[in-house]
PDB file of C-alpha atoms and ligand atoms in Angstrom:
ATOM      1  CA  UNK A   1     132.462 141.936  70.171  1.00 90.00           C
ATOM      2  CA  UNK A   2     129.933 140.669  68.448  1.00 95.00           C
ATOM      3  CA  UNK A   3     126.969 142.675  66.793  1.00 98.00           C
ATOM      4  CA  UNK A   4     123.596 143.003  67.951  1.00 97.00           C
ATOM      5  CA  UNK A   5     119.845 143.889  67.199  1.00 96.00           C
ATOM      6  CA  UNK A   6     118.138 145.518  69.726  1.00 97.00           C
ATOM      7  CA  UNK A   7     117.032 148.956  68.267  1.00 98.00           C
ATOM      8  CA  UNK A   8     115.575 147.412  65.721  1.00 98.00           C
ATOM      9  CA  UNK A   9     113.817 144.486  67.446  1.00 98.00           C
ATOM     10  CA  UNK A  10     112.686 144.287  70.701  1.00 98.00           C
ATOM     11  CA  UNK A  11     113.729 147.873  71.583  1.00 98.00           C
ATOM     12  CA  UNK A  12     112.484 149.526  69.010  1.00 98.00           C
ATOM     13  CA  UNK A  13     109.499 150.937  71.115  1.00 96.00           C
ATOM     14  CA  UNK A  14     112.333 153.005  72.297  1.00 96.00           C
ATOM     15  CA  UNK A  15     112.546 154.936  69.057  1.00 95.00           C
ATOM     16  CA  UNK A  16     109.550 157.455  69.131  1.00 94.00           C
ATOM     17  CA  UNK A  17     111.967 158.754  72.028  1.00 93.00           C
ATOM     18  CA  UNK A  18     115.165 159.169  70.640  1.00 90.00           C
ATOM     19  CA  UNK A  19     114.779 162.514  69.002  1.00 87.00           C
ATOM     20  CA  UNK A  20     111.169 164.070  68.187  1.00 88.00           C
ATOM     21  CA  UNK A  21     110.181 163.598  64.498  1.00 87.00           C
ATOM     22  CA  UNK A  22     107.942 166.814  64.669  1.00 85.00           C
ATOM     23  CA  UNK A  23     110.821 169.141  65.996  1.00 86.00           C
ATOM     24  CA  UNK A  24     113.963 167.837  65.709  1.00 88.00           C
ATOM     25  CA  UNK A  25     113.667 166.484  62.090  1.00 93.00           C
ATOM     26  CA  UNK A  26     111.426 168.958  60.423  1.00 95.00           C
ATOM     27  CA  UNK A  27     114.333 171.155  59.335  1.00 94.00           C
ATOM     28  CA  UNK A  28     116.497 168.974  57.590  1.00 95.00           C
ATOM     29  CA  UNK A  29     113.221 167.515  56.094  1.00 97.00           C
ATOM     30  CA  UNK A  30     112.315 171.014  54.397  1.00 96.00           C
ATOM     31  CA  UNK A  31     116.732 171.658  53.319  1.00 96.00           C
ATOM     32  CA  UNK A  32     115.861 167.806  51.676  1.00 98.00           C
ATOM     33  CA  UNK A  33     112.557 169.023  50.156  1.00 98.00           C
ATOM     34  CA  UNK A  34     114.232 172.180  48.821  1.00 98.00           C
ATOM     35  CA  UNK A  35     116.968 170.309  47.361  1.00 98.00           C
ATOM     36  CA  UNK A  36     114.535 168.026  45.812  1.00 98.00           C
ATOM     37  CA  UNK A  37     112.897 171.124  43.998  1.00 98.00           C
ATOM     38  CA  UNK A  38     116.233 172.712  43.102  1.00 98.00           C
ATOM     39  CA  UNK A  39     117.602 169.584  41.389  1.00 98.00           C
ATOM     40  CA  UNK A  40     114.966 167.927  40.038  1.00 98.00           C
ATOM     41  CA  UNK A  41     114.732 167.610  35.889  1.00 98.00           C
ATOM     42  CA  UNK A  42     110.944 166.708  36.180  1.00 98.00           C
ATOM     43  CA  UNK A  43     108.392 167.559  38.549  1.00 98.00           C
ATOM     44  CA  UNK A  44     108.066 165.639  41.897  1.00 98.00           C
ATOM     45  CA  UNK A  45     105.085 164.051  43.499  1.00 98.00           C
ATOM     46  CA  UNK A  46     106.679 160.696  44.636  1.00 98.00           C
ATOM     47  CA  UNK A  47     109.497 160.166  47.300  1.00 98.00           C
ATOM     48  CA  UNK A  48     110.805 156.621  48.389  1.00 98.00           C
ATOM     49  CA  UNK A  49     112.400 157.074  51.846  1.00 98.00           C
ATOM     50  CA  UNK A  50     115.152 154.200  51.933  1.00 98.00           C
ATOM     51  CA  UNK A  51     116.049 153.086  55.133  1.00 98.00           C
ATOM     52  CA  UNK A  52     112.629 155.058  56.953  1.00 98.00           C
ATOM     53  CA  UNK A  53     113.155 153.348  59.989  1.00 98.00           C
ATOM     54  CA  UNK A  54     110.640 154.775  62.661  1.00 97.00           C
ATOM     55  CA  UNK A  55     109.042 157.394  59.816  1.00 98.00           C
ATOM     56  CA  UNK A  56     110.518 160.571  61.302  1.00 97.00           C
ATOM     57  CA  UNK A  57     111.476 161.768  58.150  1.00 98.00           C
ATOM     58  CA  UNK A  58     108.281 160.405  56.646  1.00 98.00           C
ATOM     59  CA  UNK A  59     106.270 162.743  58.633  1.00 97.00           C
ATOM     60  CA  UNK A  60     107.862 165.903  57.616  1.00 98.00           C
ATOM     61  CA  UNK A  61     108.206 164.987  53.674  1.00 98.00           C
ATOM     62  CA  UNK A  62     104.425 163.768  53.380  1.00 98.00           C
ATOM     63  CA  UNK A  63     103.746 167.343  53.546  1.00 97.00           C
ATOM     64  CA  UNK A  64     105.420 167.601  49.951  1.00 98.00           C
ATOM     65  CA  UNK A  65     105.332 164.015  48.448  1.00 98.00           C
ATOM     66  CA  UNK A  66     103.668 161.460  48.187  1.00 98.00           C
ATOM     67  CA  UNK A  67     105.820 159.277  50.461  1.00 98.00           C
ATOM     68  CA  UNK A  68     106.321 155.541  50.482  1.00 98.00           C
ATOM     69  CA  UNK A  69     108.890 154.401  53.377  1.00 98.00           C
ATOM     70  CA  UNK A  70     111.022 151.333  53.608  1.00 98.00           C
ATOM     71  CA  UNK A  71     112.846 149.733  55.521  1.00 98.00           C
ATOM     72  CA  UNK A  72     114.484 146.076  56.139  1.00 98.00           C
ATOM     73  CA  UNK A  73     112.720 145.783  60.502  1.00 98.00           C
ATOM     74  CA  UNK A  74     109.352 145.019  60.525  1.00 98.00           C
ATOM     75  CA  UNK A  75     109.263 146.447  64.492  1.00 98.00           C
ATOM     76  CA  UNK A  76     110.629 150.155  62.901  1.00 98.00           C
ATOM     77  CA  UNK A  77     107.954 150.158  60.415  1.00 98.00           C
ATOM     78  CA  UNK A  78     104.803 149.186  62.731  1.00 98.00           C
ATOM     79  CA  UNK A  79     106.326 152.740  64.913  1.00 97.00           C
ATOM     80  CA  UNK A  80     106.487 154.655  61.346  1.00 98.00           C
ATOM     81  CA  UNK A  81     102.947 153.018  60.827  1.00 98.00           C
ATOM     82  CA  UNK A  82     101.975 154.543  64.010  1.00 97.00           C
ATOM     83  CA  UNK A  83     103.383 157.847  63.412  1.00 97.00           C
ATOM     84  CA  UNK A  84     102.318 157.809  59.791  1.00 98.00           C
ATOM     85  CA  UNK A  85      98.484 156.347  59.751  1.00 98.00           C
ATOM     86  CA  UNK A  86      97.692 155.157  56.085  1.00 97.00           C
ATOM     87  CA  UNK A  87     101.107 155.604  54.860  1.00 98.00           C
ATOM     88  CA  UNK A  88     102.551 153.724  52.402  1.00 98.00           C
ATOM     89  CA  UNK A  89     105.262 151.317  54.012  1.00 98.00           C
ATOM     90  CA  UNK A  90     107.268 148.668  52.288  1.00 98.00           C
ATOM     91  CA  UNK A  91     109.641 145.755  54.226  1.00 98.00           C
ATOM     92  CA  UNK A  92     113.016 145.506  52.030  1.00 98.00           C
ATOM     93  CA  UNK A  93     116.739 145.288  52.054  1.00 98.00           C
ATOM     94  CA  UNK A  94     117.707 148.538  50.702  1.00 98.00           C
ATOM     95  CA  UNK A  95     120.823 146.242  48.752  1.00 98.00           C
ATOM     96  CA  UNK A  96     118.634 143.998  46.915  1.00 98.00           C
ATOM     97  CA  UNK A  97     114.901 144.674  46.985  1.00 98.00           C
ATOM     98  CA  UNK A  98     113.214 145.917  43.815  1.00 98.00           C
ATOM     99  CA  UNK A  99     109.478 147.131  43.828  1.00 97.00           C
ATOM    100  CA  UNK A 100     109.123 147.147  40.415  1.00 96.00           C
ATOM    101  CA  UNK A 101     107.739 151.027  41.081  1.00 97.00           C
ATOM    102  CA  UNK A 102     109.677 154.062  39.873  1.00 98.00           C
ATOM    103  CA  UNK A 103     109.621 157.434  42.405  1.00 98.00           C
ATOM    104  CA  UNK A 104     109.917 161.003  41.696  1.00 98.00           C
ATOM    105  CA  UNK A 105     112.789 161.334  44.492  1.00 98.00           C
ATOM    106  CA  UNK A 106     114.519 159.324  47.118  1.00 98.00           C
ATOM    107  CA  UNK A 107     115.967 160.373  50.203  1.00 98.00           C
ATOM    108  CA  UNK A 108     118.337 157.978  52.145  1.00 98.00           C
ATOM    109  CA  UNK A 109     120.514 159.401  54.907  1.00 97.00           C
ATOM    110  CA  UNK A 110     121.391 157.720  58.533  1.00 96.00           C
ATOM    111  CA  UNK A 111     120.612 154.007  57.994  1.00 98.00           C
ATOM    112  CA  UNK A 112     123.485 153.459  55.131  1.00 98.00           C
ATOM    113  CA  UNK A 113     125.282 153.831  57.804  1.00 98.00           C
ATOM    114  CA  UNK A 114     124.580 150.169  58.028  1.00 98.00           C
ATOM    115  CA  UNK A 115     126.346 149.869  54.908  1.00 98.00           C
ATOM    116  CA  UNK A 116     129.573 148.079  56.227  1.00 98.00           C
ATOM    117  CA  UNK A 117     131.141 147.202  53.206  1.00 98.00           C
ATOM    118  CA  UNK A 118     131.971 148.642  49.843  1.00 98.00           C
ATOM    119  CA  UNK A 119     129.903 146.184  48.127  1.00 98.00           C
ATOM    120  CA  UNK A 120     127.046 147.012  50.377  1.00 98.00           C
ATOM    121  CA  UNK A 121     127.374 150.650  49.918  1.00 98.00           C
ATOM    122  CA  UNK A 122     127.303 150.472  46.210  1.00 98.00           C
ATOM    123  CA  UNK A 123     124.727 148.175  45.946  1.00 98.00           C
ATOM    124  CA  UNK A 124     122.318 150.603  48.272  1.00 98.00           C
ATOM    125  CA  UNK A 125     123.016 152.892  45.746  1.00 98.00           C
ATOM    126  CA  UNK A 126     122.204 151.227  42.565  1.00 98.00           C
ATOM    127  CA  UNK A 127     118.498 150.367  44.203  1.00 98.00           C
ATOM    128  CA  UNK A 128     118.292 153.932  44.677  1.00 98.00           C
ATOM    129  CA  UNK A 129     118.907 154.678  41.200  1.00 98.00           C
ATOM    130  CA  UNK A 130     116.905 151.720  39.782  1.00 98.00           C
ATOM    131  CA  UNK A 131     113.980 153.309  41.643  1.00 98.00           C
ATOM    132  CA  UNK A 132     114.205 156.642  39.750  1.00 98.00           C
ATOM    133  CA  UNK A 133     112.520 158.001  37.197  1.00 98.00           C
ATOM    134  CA  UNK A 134     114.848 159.848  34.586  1.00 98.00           C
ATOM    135  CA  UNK A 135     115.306 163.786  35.560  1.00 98.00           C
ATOM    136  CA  UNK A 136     114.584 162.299  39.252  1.00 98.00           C
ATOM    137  CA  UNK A 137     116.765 162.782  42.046  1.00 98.00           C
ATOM    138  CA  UNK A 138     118.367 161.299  45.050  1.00 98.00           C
ATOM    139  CA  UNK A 139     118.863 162.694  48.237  1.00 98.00           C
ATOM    140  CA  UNK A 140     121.782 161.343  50.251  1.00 98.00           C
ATOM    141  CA  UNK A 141     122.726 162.251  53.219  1.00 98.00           C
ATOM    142  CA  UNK A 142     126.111 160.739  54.933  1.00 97.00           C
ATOM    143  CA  UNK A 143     125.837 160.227  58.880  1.00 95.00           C
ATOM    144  CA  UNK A 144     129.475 160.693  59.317  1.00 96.00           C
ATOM    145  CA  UNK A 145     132.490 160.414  56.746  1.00 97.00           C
ATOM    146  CA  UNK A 146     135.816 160.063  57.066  1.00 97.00           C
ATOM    147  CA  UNK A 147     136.399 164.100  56.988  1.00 96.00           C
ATOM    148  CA  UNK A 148     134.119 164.225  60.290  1.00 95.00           C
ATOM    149  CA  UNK A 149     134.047 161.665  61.895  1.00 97.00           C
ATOM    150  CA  UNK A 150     135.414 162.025  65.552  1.00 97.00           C
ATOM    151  CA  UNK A 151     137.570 159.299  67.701  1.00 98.00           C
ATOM    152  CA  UNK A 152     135.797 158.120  70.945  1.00 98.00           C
ATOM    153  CA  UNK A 153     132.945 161.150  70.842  1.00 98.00           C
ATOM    154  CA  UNK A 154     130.297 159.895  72.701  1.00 98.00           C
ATOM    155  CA  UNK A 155     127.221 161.612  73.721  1.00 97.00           C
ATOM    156  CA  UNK A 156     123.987 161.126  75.991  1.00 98.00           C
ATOM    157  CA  UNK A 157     120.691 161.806  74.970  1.00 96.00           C
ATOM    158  CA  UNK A 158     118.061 161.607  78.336  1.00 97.00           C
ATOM    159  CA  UNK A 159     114.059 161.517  77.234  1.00 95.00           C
ATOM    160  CA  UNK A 160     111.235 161.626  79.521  1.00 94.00           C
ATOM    161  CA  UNK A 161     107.712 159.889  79.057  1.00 91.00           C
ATOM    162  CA  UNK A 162     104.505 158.234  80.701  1.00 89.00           C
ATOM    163  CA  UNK A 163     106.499 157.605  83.634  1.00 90.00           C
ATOM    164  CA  UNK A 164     109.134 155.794  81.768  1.00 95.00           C
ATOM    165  CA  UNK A 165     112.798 157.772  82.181  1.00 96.00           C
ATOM    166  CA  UNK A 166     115.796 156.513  79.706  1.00 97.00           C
ATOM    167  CA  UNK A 167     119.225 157.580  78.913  1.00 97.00           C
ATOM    168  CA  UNK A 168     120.751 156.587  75.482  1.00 97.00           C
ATOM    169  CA  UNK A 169     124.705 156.674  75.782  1.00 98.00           C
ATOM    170  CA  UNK A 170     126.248 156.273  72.294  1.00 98.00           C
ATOM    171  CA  UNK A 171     129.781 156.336  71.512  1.00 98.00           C
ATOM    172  CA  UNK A 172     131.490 155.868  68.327  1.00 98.00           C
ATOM    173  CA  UNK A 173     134.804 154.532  67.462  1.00 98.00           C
ATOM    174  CA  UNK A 174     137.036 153.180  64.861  1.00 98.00           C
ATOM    175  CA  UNK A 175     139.552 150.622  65.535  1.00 97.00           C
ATOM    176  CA  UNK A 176     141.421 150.966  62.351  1.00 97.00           C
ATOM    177  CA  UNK A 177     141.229 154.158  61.029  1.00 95.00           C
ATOM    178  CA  UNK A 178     142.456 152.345  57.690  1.00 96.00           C
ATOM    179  CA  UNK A 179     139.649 150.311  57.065  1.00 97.00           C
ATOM    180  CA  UNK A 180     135.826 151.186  56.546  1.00 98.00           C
ATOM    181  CA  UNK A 181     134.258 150.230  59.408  1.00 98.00           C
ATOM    182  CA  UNK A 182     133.773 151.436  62.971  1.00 98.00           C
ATOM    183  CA  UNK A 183     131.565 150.515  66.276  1.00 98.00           C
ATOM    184  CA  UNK A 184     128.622 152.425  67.294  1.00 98.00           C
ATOM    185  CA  UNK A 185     128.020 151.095  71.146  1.00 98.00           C
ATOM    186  CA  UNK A 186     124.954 152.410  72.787  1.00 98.00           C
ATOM    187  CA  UNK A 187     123.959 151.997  76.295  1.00 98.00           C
ATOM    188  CA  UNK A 188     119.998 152.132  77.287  1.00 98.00           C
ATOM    189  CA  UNK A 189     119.384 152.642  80.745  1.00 98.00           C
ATOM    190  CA  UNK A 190     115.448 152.135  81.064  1.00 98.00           C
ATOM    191  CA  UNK A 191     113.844 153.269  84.126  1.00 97.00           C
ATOM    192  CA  UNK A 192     110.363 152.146  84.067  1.00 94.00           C
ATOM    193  CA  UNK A 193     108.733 153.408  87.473  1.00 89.00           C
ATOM    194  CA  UNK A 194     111.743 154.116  89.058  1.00 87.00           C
ATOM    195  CA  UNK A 195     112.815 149.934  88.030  1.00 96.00           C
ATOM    196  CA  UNK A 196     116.085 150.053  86.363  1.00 97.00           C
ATOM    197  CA  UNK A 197     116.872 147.718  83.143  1.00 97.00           C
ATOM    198  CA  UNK A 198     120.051 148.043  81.783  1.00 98.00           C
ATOM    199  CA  UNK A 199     120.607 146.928  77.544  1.00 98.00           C
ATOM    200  CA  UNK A 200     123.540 147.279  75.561  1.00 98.00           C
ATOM    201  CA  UNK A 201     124.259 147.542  71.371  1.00 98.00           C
ATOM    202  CA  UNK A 202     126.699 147.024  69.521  1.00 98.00           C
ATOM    203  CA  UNK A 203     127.071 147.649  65.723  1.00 98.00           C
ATOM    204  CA  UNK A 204     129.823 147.634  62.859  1.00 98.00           C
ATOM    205  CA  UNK A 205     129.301 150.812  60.972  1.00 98.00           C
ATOM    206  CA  UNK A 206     130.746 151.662  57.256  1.00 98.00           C
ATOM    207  CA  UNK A 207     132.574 154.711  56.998  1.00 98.00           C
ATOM    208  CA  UNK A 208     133.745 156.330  53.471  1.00 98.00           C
ATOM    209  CA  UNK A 209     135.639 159.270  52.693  1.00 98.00           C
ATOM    210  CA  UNK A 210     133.686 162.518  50.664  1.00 98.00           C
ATOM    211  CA  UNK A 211     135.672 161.464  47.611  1.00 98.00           C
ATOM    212  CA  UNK A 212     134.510 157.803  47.664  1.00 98.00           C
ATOM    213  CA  UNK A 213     130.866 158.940  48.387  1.00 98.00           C
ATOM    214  CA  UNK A 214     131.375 161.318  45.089  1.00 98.00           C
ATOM    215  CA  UNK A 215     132.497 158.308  43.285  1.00 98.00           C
ATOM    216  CA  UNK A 216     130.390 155.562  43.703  1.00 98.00           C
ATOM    217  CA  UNK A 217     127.336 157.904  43.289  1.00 98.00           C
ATOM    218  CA  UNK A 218     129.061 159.133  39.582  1.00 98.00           C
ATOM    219  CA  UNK A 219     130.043 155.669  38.805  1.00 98.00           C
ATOM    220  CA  UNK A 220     126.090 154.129  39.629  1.00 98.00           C
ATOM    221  CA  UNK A 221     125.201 156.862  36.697  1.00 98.00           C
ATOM    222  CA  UNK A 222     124.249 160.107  38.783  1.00 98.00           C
ATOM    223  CA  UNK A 223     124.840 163.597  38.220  1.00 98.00           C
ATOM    224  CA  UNK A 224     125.951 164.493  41.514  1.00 98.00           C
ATOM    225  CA  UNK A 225     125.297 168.006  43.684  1.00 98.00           C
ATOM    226  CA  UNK A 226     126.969 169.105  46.884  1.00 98.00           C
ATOM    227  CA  UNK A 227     125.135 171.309  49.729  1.00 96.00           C
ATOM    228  CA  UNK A 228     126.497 172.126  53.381  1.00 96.00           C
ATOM    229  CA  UNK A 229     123.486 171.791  55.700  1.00 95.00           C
ATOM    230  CA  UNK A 230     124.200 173.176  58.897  1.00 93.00           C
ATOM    231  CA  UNK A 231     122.821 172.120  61.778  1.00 88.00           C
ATOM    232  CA  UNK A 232     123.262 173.498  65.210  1.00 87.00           C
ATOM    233  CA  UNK A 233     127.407 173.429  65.621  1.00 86.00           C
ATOM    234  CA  UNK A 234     127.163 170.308  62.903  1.00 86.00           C
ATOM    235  CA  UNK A 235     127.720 170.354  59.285  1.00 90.00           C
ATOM    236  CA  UNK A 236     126.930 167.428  57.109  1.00 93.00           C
ATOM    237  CA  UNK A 237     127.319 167.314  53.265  1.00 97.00           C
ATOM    238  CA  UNK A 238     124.362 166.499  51.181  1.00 98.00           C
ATOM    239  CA  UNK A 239     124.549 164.926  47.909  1.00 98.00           C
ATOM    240  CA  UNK A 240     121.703 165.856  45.396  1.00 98.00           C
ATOM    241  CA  UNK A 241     122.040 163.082  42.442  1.00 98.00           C
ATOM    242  CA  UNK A 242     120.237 163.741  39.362  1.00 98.00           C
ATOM    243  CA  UNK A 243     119.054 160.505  37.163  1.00 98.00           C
ATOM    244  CA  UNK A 244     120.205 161.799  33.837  1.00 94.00           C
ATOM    245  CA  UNK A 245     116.837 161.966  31.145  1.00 88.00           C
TER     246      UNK A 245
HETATM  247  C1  SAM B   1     118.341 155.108  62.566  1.00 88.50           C
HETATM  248  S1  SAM B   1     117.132 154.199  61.752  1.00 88.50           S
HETATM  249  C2  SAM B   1     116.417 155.339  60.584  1.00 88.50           C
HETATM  250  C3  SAM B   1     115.502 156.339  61.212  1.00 88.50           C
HETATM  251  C4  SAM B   1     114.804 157.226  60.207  1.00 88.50           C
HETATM  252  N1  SAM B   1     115.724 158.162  59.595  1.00 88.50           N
HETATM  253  C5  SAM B   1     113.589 157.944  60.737  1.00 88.50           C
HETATM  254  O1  SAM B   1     113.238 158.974  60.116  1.00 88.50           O
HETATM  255  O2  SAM B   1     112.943 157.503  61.706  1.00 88.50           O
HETATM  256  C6  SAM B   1     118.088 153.189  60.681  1.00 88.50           C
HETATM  257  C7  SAM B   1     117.257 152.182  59.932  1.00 88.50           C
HETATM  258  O3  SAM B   1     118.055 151.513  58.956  1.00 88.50           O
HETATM  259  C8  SAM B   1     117.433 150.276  58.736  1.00 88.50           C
HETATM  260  N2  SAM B   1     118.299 149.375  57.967  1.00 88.50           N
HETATM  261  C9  SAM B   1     119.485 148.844  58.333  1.00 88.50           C
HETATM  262  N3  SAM B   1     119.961 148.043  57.370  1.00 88.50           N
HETATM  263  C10 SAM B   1     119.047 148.072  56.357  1.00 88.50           C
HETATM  264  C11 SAM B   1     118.959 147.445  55.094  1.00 88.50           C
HETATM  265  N4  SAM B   1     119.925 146.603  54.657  1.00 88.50           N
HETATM  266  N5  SAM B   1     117.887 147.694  54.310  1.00 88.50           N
HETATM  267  C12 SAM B   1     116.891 148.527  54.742  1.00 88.50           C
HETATM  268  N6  SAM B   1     116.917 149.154  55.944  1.00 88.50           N
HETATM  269  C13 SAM B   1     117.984 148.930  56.743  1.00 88.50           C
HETATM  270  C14 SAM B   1     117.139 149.777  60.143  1.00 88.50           C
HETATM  271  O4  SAM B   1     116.175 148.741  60.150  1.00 88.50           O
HETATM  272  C15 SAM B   1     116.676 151.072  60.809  1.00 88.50           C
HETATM  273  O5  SAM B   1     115.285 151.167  60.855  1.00 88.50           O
END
C-alpha cells in the first residue's frame, strides 16, 4: 500500500483534536524539562523542538525555554503558530537542515518515528547534535521500540468540537518483524453536522531496538542517560544525551 500525507496536509486542522496540548502533554513536558535540568553541563535558556509538529510540546516547554519549533509541514506549523502566538517556528527536514544557530537543549520524541531507515535515523540525530552547544543536551524520546512495540494493537481516540464529531482509529503493525519498518494505518471518520466523510492514512514507520537507539546516539558523540517515564499503564524510555564540553 502505498504511503500517504494527510495528517500533515490537508488534515492537519484535525490535529488541535487529537490529544489536548494543555492536559495531555503537560506532564511529559515537565519529566523532559526536569531531565533537561538534571543533565545539563551548562545552564539552559534555549530548546529546539525537532519534529514540533502542531506545538503541543511547544506550549508546555515555553514555560522553561526559550523555544524555537521545527518541523518539515508547513500546515503543522501554521496550527503550532496558532497555539503558540509569536513563537519562534522554523520549516526543515530534521535529516538535513542546518540553522546555523546553536540551542541550549533539544527535545525530539514522536515524529522520528518517521525515521524509516537507518540512514535516516542517524542522520536526525547528527542535526540534533550539530545544533548543541557543548555541556547541552538532547532529549529523545522513542514512540515505540522493538522491546514494546505490540502486533496489531490498535486503538480509537473519539474528540468532540464546534459541532464537528471525529473518531481517529489507528492501528499499528509490522509485516516483518526482521526488518525496521512497520505501518501505522489510521482511519478518520469526520462527522461535520451529522455529514459523514470518511479518510484513510497510511505510513511506513522505523522501528529500532533499545540497544540500537543506545548506539547510534554514543556513536553521533553523546553521553547518553536512561529514565523510565511512566505514563498511565505505558512506559517509554527516555534518553538524556549530553554534548560532551
Ligand atoms: C505527530 S507529529 C508531532 C507532534 C508534536 N509532538 C506536537 O507537540 O504537536 C509528527 C511530526 O513529524 C514531522 N516530520 C515528519 N518527518 C519529518 C522530517 N523529515 N523533518 C521534520 N519533521 C518531520 C511531521 O511533519 C509532523 O508534524
Amino acid at each position: 500500500m502505498k504511503d500517504t500525507c494527510h495528517l500533515y496536509t490537508d488534515l492537519a486542522w484535525l490535529w488541535p483534536m487529537w490529544g489536548d496540548a494543555a492536559t495531555e502533554y503537560a506532564h511529559y513536558c515537565q519529566h523532559v524539562s526536569g531531565l533537561i535540568r538534571k543533565h545539563a553541563q551548562r545552564s539552559v535558556a534555549t530548546l529546539l523542538n525537532i519534529g514540533c509538529g502542531g506545538g503541543k510540546n511547544v506550549f508546555n516547554l515555553k514555560r522553561d525555554f526559550e523555544v524555537t519549533g521545527l518541523d518539515l509541514s508547513p500546515a503543522m506549523l501554521a496550527q503550532a503558530k496558532e497555539l503558540n502566538p509569536g513563537g519562534a517556528f522554523v520549516q526543515g527536514d530534521m535529516r538535513t537542515f542546518r540553522l546555523g544557530q546553536h540551542f541550549d537543549a533539544v527535545l525530539m520524541d514522536d515524529a522520528i518515528s518517521h525515521m524509516n531507515c537507518r540512514a535516516d535515523f542517524v542522520a536526525a540525530f547528527r542535526t540534533a547534535y550539530e545544533h548543541l552547544h557543548p555541556g547541552g543536551v538532547l532529549i529523545a524520546t522513542p514512540d515505540v521500540t522493538i522491546e514494546t512495540f505490540q502486533q496489531n494493537q490498535t486503538t480509537t481516540t473519539p474528540a468532540s468540537r464546534d459541532g464537528l464529531d471525529l473518531v481517529f482509529v489507528e492501528n499499528v503493525y509490522d509485516p516483518d518483524p526482521a526488518d525496521e519498518q512497520y505501518e501505522t494505518t489510521i482511519l478518520y471518520l469526520i462527522r461535520d453536522r451529522a455529514r459523514l466523510r470518511i479518510e484513510t492514512e497510511h505510513w511506513t514507520m522505523g522501528i529500532f531496538s533499545l540497544d540500537t537507539w543506545r548506539h547510534v546516539l554514543r556513536e553521533t558523540g553523546f553521553d547518553v542517560h536512561e529514565e523510565q517515564y511512566i505514563s498511565g499503564q505505558d512506559s517509554y524510555t527516555m534518553f538524556a544525551c549530553v554534548k560532551a564540553r
